[in-house]
Short mmCIF file of C-alpha atoms and ligand atoms in Angstrom, two decimals:
data_model
loop_
_atom_site.label_atom_id
_atom_site.label_comp_id
_atom_site.label_asym_id
_atom_site.label_seq_id
_atom_site.Cartn_x
_atom_site.Cartn_y
_atom_site.Cartn_z
CA MET Z 1 20.67 18.11 16.19
CA ASN Z 2 21.41 21.09 13.95
CA THR Z 3 19.34 24.41 14.81
CA PHE Z 4 18.22 27.22 12.24
CA THR Z 5 16.24 30.10 12.41
CA PRO Z 6 12.78 29.41 10.86
CA SER Z 7 12.12 30.56 7.66
CA PRO Z 8 10.18 34.19 7.81
CA LEU Z 9 7.72 33.25 4.79
CA GLN Z 10 4.04 32.92 4.95
CA PRO Z 11 1.48 31.07 3.18
CA VAL Z 12 -0.44 33.43 0.32
CA VAL Z 13 -3.27 30.77 0.18
CA HIS Z 14 -5.04 28.72 2.78
CA ALA Z 15 -5.88 25.27 1.85
CA VAL Z 16 -7.64 24.42 5.09
CA ASN Z 17 -9.09 26.87 7.35
CA TRP Z 18 -11.37 26.76 10.27
CA ARG Z 19 -14.20 30.01 10.14
CA GLU Z 20 -17.41 30.13 12.24
CA GLY Z 21 -18.00 26.79 13.20
CA SER Z 22 -16.93 25.54 9.36
CA CYS Z 23 -14.34 23.69 7.69
CA VAL Z 24 -13.35 25.91 4.60
CA LEU Z 25 -11.33 24.56 2.01
CA LEU Z 26 -9.88 25.79 -1.27
CA ASP Z 27 -11.36 23.57 -4.20
CA GLN Z 28 -8.12 22.41 -5.89
CA ARG Z 29 -9.72 20.35 -8.73
CA LYS Z 30 -10.55 23.58 -9.97
CA LEU Z 31 -7.48 25.27 -9.75
CA PRO Z 32 -5.90 26.93 -11.31
CA ARG Z 33 -9.02 28.06 -13.22
CA GLU Z 34 -10.99 28.95 -10.66
CA GLU Z 35 -10.39 29.90 -6.97
CA THR Z 36 -13.26 28.80 -4.96
CA TYR Z 37 -13.96 27.47 -1.27
CA LEU Z 38 -16.40 24.80 0.17
CA GLU Z 39 -17.59 25.53 3.59
CA CYS Z 40 -17.82 22.15 5.28
CA ARG Z 41 -20.44 22.09 8.09
CA ALA Z 42 -20.48 18.41 8.41
CA TYR Z 43 -17.77 15.76 8.45
CA GLU Z 44 -19.09 13.78 5.72
CA GLN Z 45 -18.55 16.75 3.19
CA VAL Z 46 -14.75 16.46 4.50
CA VAL Z 47 -14.71 13.10 4.03
CA ASP Z 48 -15.79 13.54 0.84
CA ALA Z 49 -13.48 16.38 -0.36
CA ILE Z 50 -10.54 14.24 1.03
CA LYS Z 51 -11.57 11.48 -1.28
CA THR Z 52 -12.37 13.58 -4.34
CA LEU Z 53 -8.87 15.48 -3.72
CA THR Z 54 -10.57 18.66 -3.25
CA VAL Z 55 -8.09 19.03 -0.12
CA ARG Z 56 -5.01 16.73 -0.96
CA GLY Z 57 -1.18 16.65 0.50
CA ALA Z 58 -0.68 14.71 3.52
CA PRO Z 59 -0.26 17.40 6.09
CA ALA Z 60 -3.28 19.40 4.64
CA ILE Z 61 -5.35 16.18 4.74
CA GLY Z 62 -4.14 16.13 8.22
CA ILE Z 63 -5.38 19.31 9.36
CA ALA Z 64 -8.66 18.74 7.53
CA GLY Z 65 -9.24 15.42 9.41
CA ALA Z 66 -8.73 16.97 12.47
CA TYR Z 67 -11.27 19.53 11.66
CA ALA Z 68 -13.60 16.97 10.52
CA VAL Z 69 -13.28 15.44 13.95
CA ALA Z 70 -14.49 18.53 15.49
CA LEU Z 71 -17.62 18.54 13.46
CA ALA Z 72 -18.33 14.93 14.06
CA ALA Z 73 -18.27 15.80 17.70
CA GLU Z 74 -20.92 18.32 17.45
CA GLU Z 75 -22.92 16.23 15.29
CA CYS Z 76 -22.65 13.55 17.76
CA LEU Z 77 -23.48 15.66 20.59
CA ARG Z 78 -27.38 15.95 19.07
CA ILE Z 79 -27.60 12.08 20.15
CA ASP Z 80 -29.03 12.05 23.79
CA ASN Z 81 -28.23 8.29 24.45
CA LEU Z 82 -24.82 8.01 25.30
CA SER Z 83 -23.84 4.63 24.06
CA ALA Z 84 -25.23 5.30 20.97
CA ARG Z 85 -23.62 8.64 20.96
CA SER Z 86 -20.06 7.01 21.42
CA ARG Z 87 -20.90 4.31 18.97
CA ALA Z 88 -21.61 7.03 15.84
CA PHE Z 89 -18.34 8.78 17.18
CA GLU Z 90 -16.33 5.79 16.60
CA ASN Z 91 -17.77 5.17 13.22
CA ALA Z 92 -17.22 8.78 12.48
CA LEU Z 93 -13.56 8.55 13.37
CA ASN Z 94 -13.27 5.56 11.28
CA GLU Z 95 -14.61 6.74 8.24
CA ILE Z 96 -12.27 9.98 8.54
CA SER Z 97 -8.95 8.00 9.18
CA SER Z 98 -9.92 5.75 6.27
CA ALA Z 99 -10.94 8.44 3.81
CA ARG Z 100 -7.05 8.12 2.53
CA PRO Z 101 -4.82 5.36 3.11
CA THR Z 102 -1.26 6.35 2.30
CA ALA Z 103 -0.73 9.62 3.93
CA VAL Z 104 -0.43 8.52 7.57
CA ASN Z 105 -0.93 12.25 8.77
CA LEU Z 106 -4.40 11.73 8.69
CA LYS Z 107 -4.57 9.04 11.09
CA TRP Z 108 -2.21 10.61 13.07
CA ALA Z 109 -4.33 13.57 13.47
CA VAL Z 110 -7.62 11.94 14.02
CA ASP Z 111 -5.99 9.57 16.65
CA ARG Z 112 -4.23 12.91 18.32
CA VAL Z 113 -7.67 14.84 18.62
CA ALA Z 114 -9.76 11.83 19.44
CA LYS Z 115 -7.58 11.43 22.61
CA ARG Z 116 -8.88 14.57 23.87
CA VAL Z 117 -12.15 12.94 24.40
CA GLY Z 118 -11.54 11.33 27.59
CA ASP Z 119 -14.54 9.03 29.19
CA ASN Z 120 -17.17 10.78 27.61
CA LEU Z 121 -17.94 12.94 24.62
CA ASP Z 122 -19.74 15.94 25.93
CA VAL Z 123 -19.74 19.50 25.20
CA ARG Z 124 -16.24 20.17 26.85
CA ALA Z 125 -14.80 17.25 25.09
CA ALA Z 126 -15.80 18.77 21.87
CA GLU Z 127 -13.91 21.80 22.89
CA ARG Z 128 -11.11 20.14 23.64
CA ILE Z 129 -10.99 18.53 20.09
CA LEU Z 130 -11.25 21.81 18.25
CA GLU Z 131 -8.42 23.05 20.39
CA GLU Z 132 -6.36 20.19 19.44
CA ALA Z 133 -7.21 20.72 15.72
CA HIS Z 134 -6.09 24.22 15.98
CA CYS Z 135 -2.99 23.12 17.52
CA ILE Z 136 -2.30 20.81 14.81
CA HIS Z 137 -2.94 23.52 12.42
CA ARG Z 138 -0.60 25.97 14.07
CA GLU Z 139 2.22 23.34 14.40
CA ASP Z 140 2.15 22.61 10.74
CA ILE Z 141 3.00 26.19 10.05
CA LEU Z 142 5.80 26.48 12.25
CA CYS Z 143 7.16 22.62 11.26
CA ASN Z 144 6.95 24.18 7.38
CA GLN Z 145 9.25 27.27 8.27
CA GLN Z 146 11.87 24.95 10.18
CA ILE Z 147 11.94 22.43 7.20
CA ALA Z 148 12.39 25.51 5.02
CA ALA Z 149 15.56 26.76 6.92
CA PHE Z 150 16.85 23.21 7.15
CA GLY Z 151 16.34 22.52 3.81
CA ALA Z 152 17.45 25.85 2.29
CA SER Z 153 20.85 25.12 3.98
CA LEU Z 154 21.64 22.29 1.99
CA ILE Z 155 21.09 23.92 -1.50
CA PRO Z 156 24.30 25.22 -3.09
CA ALA Z 157 24.36 28.90 -4.76
CA ASP Z 158 23.23 29.14 -8.28
CA SER Z 159 21.09 25.95 -8.10
CA GLU Z 160 17.92 24.79 -9.96
CA ILE Z 161 16.01 22.50 -8.66
CA ILE Z 162 13.51 19.83 -9.93
CA THR Z 163 10.50 18.99 -8.04
CA TYR Z 164 7.45 16.47 -8.12
CA CYS Z 165 3.51 16.87 -7.33
CA ASN Z 166 2.60 19.78 -5.08
CA THR Z 167 3.97 20.25 -1.59
CA GLY Z 168 3.33 23.85 -0.91
CA ASP Z 169 0.91 25.98 0.63
CA LEU Z 170 -2.06 23.75 -0.88
CA ALA Z 171 -0.55 20.86 0.30
CA THR Z 172 -0.05 22.11 4.07
CA GLY Z 173 -0.90 24.35 6.87
CA GLY Z 174 1.85 26.83 5.79
CA ILE Z 175 4.30 27.67 3.31
CA GLY Z 176 5.07 23.69 2.47
CA THR Z 177 7.73 21.16 2.92
CA ALA Z 178 9.44 20.32 -0.41
CA LEU Z 179 8.33 23.58 -1.82
CA GLY Z 180 8.60 25.66 1.10
CA VAL Z 181 12.53 24.52 1.09
CA VAL Z 182 12.35 25.96 -2.64
CA LYS Z 183 10.56 28.97 -1.57
CA GLU Z 184 13.19 29.69 1.16
CA ALA Z 185 16.15 28.97 -1.11
CA TYR Z 186 14.60 31.40 -3.58
CA ARG Z 187 14.26 33.91 -0.90
CA LEU Z 188 18.05 33.35 0.03
CA ARG Z 189 18.80 33.76 -3.82
CA LYS Z 190 20.43 30.45 -4.20
CA VAL Z 191 17.68 29.27 -6.59
CA SER Z 192 16.87 30.60 -10.00
CA ARG Z 193 14.55 28.42 -11.26
CA VAL Z 194 12.16 25.74 -10.59
CA TYR Z 195 11.19 22.26 -12.94
CA PRO Z 196 7.91 21.12 -11.67
CA CYS Z 197 6.93 17.87 -13.19
CA GLU Z 198 3.23 17.82 -14.26
CA THR Z 199 2.55 14.81 -12.25
CA ARG Z 200 0.33 12.61 -14.16
CA PRO Z 201 -2.68 11.38 -13.74
CA VAL Z 202 -4.26 14.56 -11.83
CA MET Z 203 -1.32 17.07 -12.80
CA GLN Z 204 -0.66 18.48 -9.33
CA GLY Z 205 2.61 19.74 -10.91
CA MET Z 206 1.16 21.20 -13.69
CA ARG Z 207 -1.78 22.60 -12.23
CA LEU Z 208 -1.03 23.53 -8.59
CA THR Z 209 2.81 23.94 -8.39
CA THR Z 210 2.88 26.07 -11.20
CA TRP Z 211 -0.04 28.28 -9.73
CA GLU Z 212 1.96 28.62 -6.44
CA CYS Z 213 5.59 29.40 -8.17
CA GLN Z 214 3.32 32.15 -10.09
CA ARG Z 215 2.07 33.61 -7.30
CA ASN Z 216 5.30 33.48 -5.34
CA GLY Z 217 7.21 35.15 -8.01
CA ILE Z 218 9.45 32.23 -8.50
CA PRO Z 219 10.66 31.24 -12.25
CA PHE Z 220 9.62 27.92 -13.38
CA SER Z 221 9.98 25.91 -16.27
CA LEU Z 222 7.18 23.00 -16.46
CA ILE Z 223 8.26 19.64 -17.81
CA CYS Z 224 6.17 16.64 -18.01
CA ASP Z 225 7.29 13.50 -15.74
CA ASN Z 226 9.09 11.62 -18.57
CA MET Z 227 11.19 14.52 -19.54
CA ALA Z 228 13.20 14.73 -15.83
CA ALA Z 229 15.92 12.08 -16.50
CA ALA Z 230 16.48 14.24 -19.97
CA MET Z 231 16.65 17.38 -17.96
CA MET Z 232 19.05 16.29 -15.26
CA ARG Z 233 21.32 15.35 -17.92
CA ARG Z 234 20.98 18.49 -20.18
CA ILE Z 235 20.87 21.30 -17.43
CA LYS Z 236 23.97 21.10 -15.53
CA THR Z 237 22.64 23.95 -12.75
CA ILE Z 238 19.87 21.31 -11.72
CA ARG Z 239 21.77 20.73 -8.24
CA ALA Z 240 18.97 19.07 -6.43
CA ALA Z 241 15.71 17.25 -6.66
CA ILE Z 242 13.50 17.78 -3.60
CA VAL Z 243 10.00 16.09 -2.88
CA GLY Z 244 7.31 15.36 -0.08
CA ALA Z 245 6.22 12.32 1.46
CA ASP Z 246 2.81 10.72 2.56
CA ARG Z 247 4.71 8.11 4.72
CA ILE Z 248 7.97 7.37 5.87
CA ALA Z 249 8.79 3.75 7.40
CA ALA Z 250 11.17 3.45 10.17
CA ASN Z 251 13.90 2.50 8.24
CA GLY Z 252 13.69 6.06 6.04
CA ASP Z 253 11.92 4.55 2.96
CA VAL Z 254 9.63 6.82 1.45
CA ALA Z 255 5.91 6.66 0.06
CA ASN Z 256 5.01 9.58 -2.02
CA LYS Z 257 3.12 10.37 -5.11
CA VAL Z 258 3.64 7.81 -8.03
CA GLY Z 259 6.69 8.75 -10.34
CA THR Z 260 8.69 9.68 -7.48
CA TYR Z 261 10.92 6.40 -7.11
CA ALA Z 262 11.39 6.93 -11.21
CA LEU Z 263 12.63 10.49 -10.15
CA ALA Z 264 15.03 9.30 -7.35
CA ILE Z 265 16.62 6.52 -9.64
CA ALA Z 266 17.27 9.30 -12.32
CA ALA Z 267 18.80 11.61 -10.12
CA LYS Z 268 20.94 8.84 -8.33
CA TYR Z 269 22.13 8.01 -12.02
CA HIS Z 270 23.00 11.71 -12.45
CA GLU Z 271 24.57 12.10 -9.08
CA ILE Z 272 21.95 14.65 -8.05
CA PRO Z 273 21.32 14.62 -4.39
CA PHE Z 274 17.60 13.61 -3.85
CA TYR Z 275 16.01 15.21 -0.96
CA VAL Z 276 12.75 14.49 0.94
CA ALA Z 277 10.85 17.07 3.05
CA ALA Z 278 8.26 16.17 5.53
CA PRO Z 279 7.21 16.91 9.35
CA SER Z 280 7.76 14.29 11.61
CA SER Z 281 3.76 13.72 11.57
CA THR Z 282 4.64 11.77 8.18
CA PHE Z 283 6.91 9.35 9.90
CA ASP Z 284 5.25 5.85 10.89
CA LEU Z 285 7.81 4.08 13.03
CA GLN Z 286 5.28 1.11 13.69
CA THR Z 287 6.15 0.59 10.03
CA GLU Z 288 9.42 -1.06 9.81
CA THR Z 289 10.16 -0.74 5.89
CA GLY Z 290 8.42 0.63 2.72
CA ALA Z 291 7.39 -2.57 2.02
CA PHE Z 292 4.61 -2.58 4.66
CA ILE Z 293 3.01 0.83 3.51
CA PRO Z 294 -0.40 0.60 2.22
CA ILE Z 295 -0.54 2.07 -1.32
CA GLU Z 296 -3.99 3.84 -2.50
CA ASP Z 297 -5.14 2.39 -5.52
CA ARG Z 298 -7.34 5.23 -7.21
CA SER Z 299 -10.46 4.55 -9.88
CA PRO Z 300 -8.46 3.71 -13.30
CA GLU Z 301 -11.37 6.11 -14.45
CA GLU Z 302 -8.86 8.96 -13.09
CA LEU Z 303 -6.33 8.10 -15.63
CA VAL Z 304 -8.46 8.00 -18.64
CA GLN Z 305 -10.08 11.13 -17.80
CA ALA Z 306 -7.05 13.07 -18.60
CA LEU Z 307 -7.15 12.09 -21.93
CA GLY Z 308 -10.38 14.33 -22.64
CA GLU Z 309 -11.42 14.30 -26.19
CA ASN Z 310 -8.68 11.89 -27.07
CA ARG Z 311 -10.15 9.14 -25.37
CA PRO Z 312 -10.76 6.21 -27.53
CA SER Z 313 -14.18 4.64 -27.91
CA PHE Z 314 -13.02 1.00 -27.02
CA PRO Z 315 -12.67 0.25 -23.23
CA MET Z 316 -9.31 1.19 -21.79
CA GLY Z 317 -7.58 -1.43 -19.19
CA SER Z 318 -5.66 0.93 -16.75
CA ILE Z 319 -4.47 0.74 -13.43
CA ASN Z 320 -4.01 3.80 -11.11
CA PRO Z 321 -1.82 3.39 -7.97
CA SER Z 322 -1.14 6.53 -6.46
CA PHE Z 323 1.90 6.39 -4.52
CA ASP Z 324 4.87 4.51 -4.63
CA VAL Z 325 7.97 3.74 -2.36
CA THR Z 326 11.53 5.13 -2.68
CA PRO Z 327 14.04 2.82 -1.04
CA ALA Z 328 16.29 4.92 1.51
CA GLU Z 329 19.20 4.20 -0.25
CA LEU Z 330 18.21 6.40 -3.15
CA ILE Z 331 17.60 9.19 -0.83
CA THR Z 332 20.15 12.05 0.11
CA ALA Z 333 18.78 13.34 3.29
CA ILE Z 334 15.38 13.46 4.78
CA ILE Z 335 14.66 16.92 5.92
CA CYS Z 336 11.96 17.45 9.11
CA GLU Z 337 11.38 20.24 11.32
CA LYS Z 338 13.52 18.43 14.21
CA GLY Z 339 16.43 18.49 11.82
CA ILE Z 340 18.48 16.52 8.85
CA ILE Z 341 18.33 12.93 8.70
CA SER Z 342 21.29 11.88 6.62
CA PRO Z 343 21.73 9.36 5.41
CA PRO Z 344 18.20 8.11 6.27
CA SER Z 345 18.62 4.81 8.21
CA LYS Z 346 16.60 3.07 11.06
CA GLU Z 347 19.17 4.60 13.43
CA ASN Z 348 19.40 7.84 12.23
CA VAL Z 349 15.63 8.49 11.89
CA SER Z 350 15.26 7.31 15.72
CA LYS Z 351 18.17 9.33 16.55
CA ILE Z 352 16.49 12.71 15.04
CA LEU Z 353 12.85 12.00 16.01
CA GLY Z 354 13.84 10.76 19.42
O1 MRU P 401 -2.66 12.79 -4.24
P1 MRU P 401 -2.27 13.69 -3.49
O2 MRU P 401 -2.22 14.95 -4.12
O3 MRU P 401 -2.50 13.93 -1.74
O4 MRU P 401 -0.53 13.45 -3.38
C1 MRU P 401 0.38 14.63 -2.49
C2 MRU P 401 1.59 14.13 -2.65
O5 MRU P 401 2.33 12.97 -2.77
C3 MRU P 401 2.52 15.21 -1.75
O6 MRU P 401 4.03 14.91 -2.39
C4 MRU P 401 2.79 14.51 -0.30
O7 MRU P 401 1.67 14.38 0.21
C5 MRU P 401 3.44 15.65 0.77
S1 MRU P 401 2.64 17.05 0.53
C6 MRU P 401 3.31 18.40 1.37
#
C-alpha cells in the first residue's frame, strides 16, 4: 500500500452541513446563478432534496442521508409507544436509503448510523446517531485529501485533464474526489487546464464544475459531451481523464454519471489513462460485477426540460438513465483513500480494501 501526505487543500464551499439541529444544503439546482441554502428540519425535506438533486454527488448524498437519519430519530422520539416508534423509524430508514438507488454511499451511510441505535431508539441513541453522522462527514473530508494526494502522484507534468460531471466540494464533504485530484495537481503545478464536459441532461459539468474551477482559480475550457473524443485527438497535452463513481463492484466495474462509459472508450482509443477517484464507501463488494448495479432511471421530463423554449410542441419520446457502467478493463486505476488499485480487478480491489 502506498503512502502520501494528504493534500492541505480545503473546500471553498460546503454542500452539506449540520447547524443547530438542521441539515443545511446548498441548493445545487440554482447554481451557478444563485447561492442559496435550504435548512432541513425534517428528514422528509432531506429525502426530497436528494431526489430532486438539490444535493447530489455520491459522498454528499451519503452525508446528507446520515444527517437525515439524525432528524428522523428526533422526530420518532416524539412517538411514545415504543413499537410504533421503532416502526416509524424503520420506515424512515427505508425512505432515506432508497431516495436514490445507484449511489451506494447513501445506503452505506444510513446502515452505518442506524447500527448505533442499539436495542431501543431513545435520547441517547439519537445522540449516537448524530455523532456517527458527524464522523462520516469528517472522514469524507480526510478521504478526499488522501485521494487528492494519491491521484496527483499519477498526473505527469504539463498536463491538461478532461473530467466529467461534478466531483468537487459540491459532491462531497471536502475538496472532492476526481476534482480534488485536479485541484491538488494544479496546486503542484502539474496541470495547466481542465476540460469539464457539460454532462447532459442537467449539466453538472457546465453549471457546477466550471463554478468550482472558477472559485479555485483553475483555468478551464468547457466542452460539450460529444466533443470529448475530438479534443483527445486534437490536444496532445490532455494526459489524463478522471471521473468519480457512484458504485464500484467487487471486480472494479464502475457506475458513474451516464456518458462516463463513452469517455472511457474514447480515452482507451487515444491511449489516455482513465482514472476513477472514489472513497472506499463507494465500493460495494457484495455486488460482483457492474451488471448487477441498479441504474437509476430519472424522469424523461428532465431531458426535454433542458430544451427550454426549443422544446417541440409534439410529445417527446425519451428515456433518461442517469448512470452507466464502465467495465474495469477500460480503467487504468481506481484511486481511493487507501491507495491506488491498478489495474482494477477482483484481486487488486480486495488487496487494497482489505
Ligand atoms: O446525478 P449526480 O449529480 O448525483 O451524479 C454524480 C456523479 O455521477 C458523480 O460523478 C459521482 O457521484 C461521484 S461524486 C464525487
